[in-house]
CSV table of C-alpha atoms in Angstrom, one decimal:
chain,number,residue,atom,x,y,z
A,191,MET,CA,38.1,157.8,29.4
A,192,LYS,CA,39.1,157.9,25.7
A,193,ARG,CA,39.1,161.6,25.8
A,194,ASN,CA,41.6,161.6,28.8
A,195,ILE,CA,43.9,159.2,27.0
A,196,ARG,CA,43.8,161.3,23.8
A,197,LEU,CA,44.5,164.5,25.9
A,198,TRP,CA,47.4,162.8,27.7
A,199,ALA,CA,48.8,161.5,24.4
A,200,LEU,CA,48.5,164.9,22.8
A,201,THR,CA,50.2,166.5,25.8
A,202,ALA,CA,53.0,164.0,25.7
A,203,LEU,CA,53.5,164.6,22.0
A,204,ALA,CA,53.7,168.3,22.5
A,205,LEU,CA,56.2,167.9,25.3
A,206,ILE,CA,58.4,165.7,23.2
A,207,SER,CA,58.2,168.1,20.3
A,208,PHE,CA,59.0,171.1,22.5
A,209,THR,CA,62.1,169.5,24.1
A,210,SER,CA,63.4,168.3,20.8
A,211,CYS,CA,63.6,171.9,19.7
A,212,SER,CA,65.6,173.0,22.7
A,213,ASP,CA,69.3,173.9,22.6
A,214,ASP,CA,71.7,171.0,21.8
A,215,GLU,CA,75.3,170.9,22.6
A,216,LYS,CA,77.9,168.3,21.6
A,217,ILE,CA,81.6,168.1,22.6
A,218,MET,CA,83.7,167.5,19.5
A,219,ASP,CA,87.3,166.9,18.5
A,220,PRO,CA,89.2,170.3,18.1
A,221,SER,CA,90.5,169.1,14.7
A,222,ARG,CA,86.9,169.2,13.4
A,223,LEU,CA,86.6,172.9,14.0
A,224,PRO,CA,86.3,174.7,10.6
A,225,GLU,CA,89.7,175.5,9.1
A,226,LYS,CA,89.0,179.2,9.2
A,227,ALA,CA,88.5,179.0,13.0
A,228,GLN,CA,91.6,176.9,13.5
A,229,ASN,CA,93.7,179.4,11.5
A,230,PHE,CA,92.2,182.3,13.6
A,231,ILE,CA,93.3,180.6,16.8
A,232,THR,CA,96.8,179.8,15.4
A,233,ASN,CA,97.3,183.4,14.1
A,234,ASN,CA,96.0,185.3,17.2
A,235,PHE,CA,96.7,183.2,20.3
A,236,ASP,CA,100.4,182.7,20.4
A,237,GLY,CA,101.2,179.3,22.0
A,238,ALA,CA,97.7,178.6,23.2
A,239,THR,CA,96.1,175.2,22.4
A,240,ILE,CA,92.5,174.3,22.1
A,241,THR,CA,91.4,172.4,25.2
A,242,ASN,CA,87.7,171.9,24.5
A,243,VAL,CA,85.3,172.5,21.7
A,244,THR,CA,81.5,172.3,21.7
A,245,LYS,CA,79.2,172.5,18.7
A,246,GLU,CA,75.9,174.0,19.5
A,247,TYR,CA,72.6,174.1,17.7
A,248,ASP,CA,70.8,177.2,18.9
A,249,ASP,CA,67.6,178.5,17.4
A,250,PHE,CA,68.2,176.8,14.0
A,251,THR,CA,71.8,178.0,13.8
A,252,ILE,CA,75.1,176.3,14.5
A,253,HIS,CA,78.0,177.8,16.3
A,254,TYR,CA,81.2,176.5,17.9
A,255,ASP,CA,82.6,177.4,21.4
A,256,ALA,CA,86.4,176.9,21.7
A,257,TYR,CA,88.2,177.0,25.1
A,258,LEU,CA,91.9,177.6,25.0
A,259,SER,CA,94.8,176.8,27.3
A,260,ASP,CA,95.5,180.5,28.0
A,261,GLY,CA,92.0,181.0,29.5
A,262,SER,CA,90.5,182.4,26.3
A,263,TYR,CA,87.0,181.6,25.0
A,264,VAL,CA,86.1,182.0,21.3
A,265,GLU,CA,82.7,181.6,19.7
A,266,PHE,CA,82.6,180.9,16.0
A,267,ASP,CA,79.7,180.8,13.5
A,268,LYS,CA,79.1,177.7,11.3
A,269,ASP,CA,81.6,179.0,8.8
A,270,GLY,CA,84.4,179.6,11.3
A,271,ARG,CA,84.1,183.4,11.6
A,272,TRP,CA,84.7,184.6,15.1
A,273,ARG,CA,81.7,186.2,16.8
A,274,GLU,CA,82.9,186.6,20.4
A,275,VAL,CA,86.3,186.5,22.1
A,276,GLU,CA,86.9,186.7,25.8
A,277,ASN,CA,89.8,186.5,28.2
A,278,ARG,CA,89.1,188.1,31.6
A,279,THR,CA,92.6,187.8,33.0
A,280,LYS,CA,95.0,189.0,30.3
A,281,GLY,CA,92.6,190.5,27.8
A,282,VAL,CA,91.8,189.6,24.2
A,283,PRO,CA,94.6,189.8,21.6
A,284,THR,CA,94.9,193.3,20.2
A,285,SER,CA,95.4,191.8,16.8
A,286,ILE,CA,91.7,191.0,16.5
A,287,ILE,CA,90.4,194.4,17.6
A,288,PRO,CA,89.8,196.9,14.7
A,289,VAL,CA,92.4,199.7,14.7
A,290,LYS,CA,89.9,202.5,15.2
A,291,ILE,CA,88.4,200.8,18.2
A,292,MET,CA,91.8,200.1,19.7
A,293,GLU,CA,92.8,203.7,19.2
A,294,TYR,CA,89.6,204.9,21.0
A,295,VAL,CA,90.3,202.6,23.9
A,296,ALA,CA,93.9,203.6,24.2
A,297,THR,CA,93.0,207.3,24.1
A,298,ASN,CA,90.0,207.3,26.5
A,299,TYR,CA,90.8,204.3,28.7
A,300,ALA,CA,94.6,204.1,28.8
A,301,ASP,CA,94.7,202.2,32.1
A,302,ASN,CA,92.3,199.5,30.9
A,303,PHE,CA,92.2,196.7,28.5
A,304,VAL,CA,89.6,194.8,26.4
A,305,ILE,CA,88.5,191.6,28.1
A,306,LYS,CA,85.7,190.7,25.7
A,307,ILE,CA,84.8,191.7,22.1
A,308,GLU,CA,81.6,190.6,20.3
A,309,HIS,CA,81.0,191.1,16.6
A,310,THR,CA,77.3,191.1,15.7
A,311,ASP,CA,75.4,191.9,12.6
A,312,ARG,CA,74.8,195.4,13.9
A,313,HIS,CA,77.9,196.5,15.9
A,314,TYR,CA,80.9,195.6,18.0
A,315,GLU,CA,80.5,195.4,21.7
A,316,VAL,CA,83.7,195.8,23.7
A,317,GLU,CA,83.9,195.1,27.4
A,318,LEU,CA,86.8,196.6,29.4
A,319,ASN,CA,88.4,195.3,32.6
A,320,ASN,CA,86.6,198.1,34.5
A,321,ASP,CA,83.2,196.6,33.4
A,322,PHE,CA,82.4,199.3,31.0
A,323,ASP,CA,80.7,198.1,27.8
A,324,LEU,CA,81.5,200.2,24.7
A,325,TYR,CA,79.5,200.0,21.5
A,326,PHE,CA,81.0,200.7,18.1
A,327,SER,CA,79.7,200.7,14.5
A,328,HIS,CA,81.2,198.2,12.0
A,329,ASP,CA,83.5,201.0,10.8
A,330,GLY,CA,84.8,201.6,14.3
A,331,ASN,CA,82.9,204.7,15.3
A,332,PHE,CA,81.9,205.0,18.9
A,333,ILE,CA,78.1,204.7,19.5
A,334,ARG,CA,77.6,204.6,23.3
A,335,ILE,CA,78.8,203.3,26.6
A,336,GLU,CA,77.0,201.3,29.3
A,337,TYR,CA,78.3,201.2,32.9
């Protein structure tokens, strides 16, 4: 009987520990977004206002998700640097797309526009409104395409 109680207690403790390490998301006041992130929105999303912000704790990192009145979504790291921008209806602001990438898209996909851009430690990933995913190096050189 004692062994069953210990086993049950150990199992319960493991479950509590496991669930406490899961993703955590908190809604926050937009004014608490890092200043760098607020400036990014002001400078690149003409007339759009922040409608909702969440602060997420993901795998021991913090990031912010901002939703804007024009339908845009922006993810920022803990320091307020953008990591991902998406607007599926009118596209992401061209002001945030590196010139070399914008030139490549304009030359090779003139009838399309960028609906999502993600900046990772390794590359840029650009999604077009035709569902093509284009990958570029940090210096803007084309790497590959995924359909």
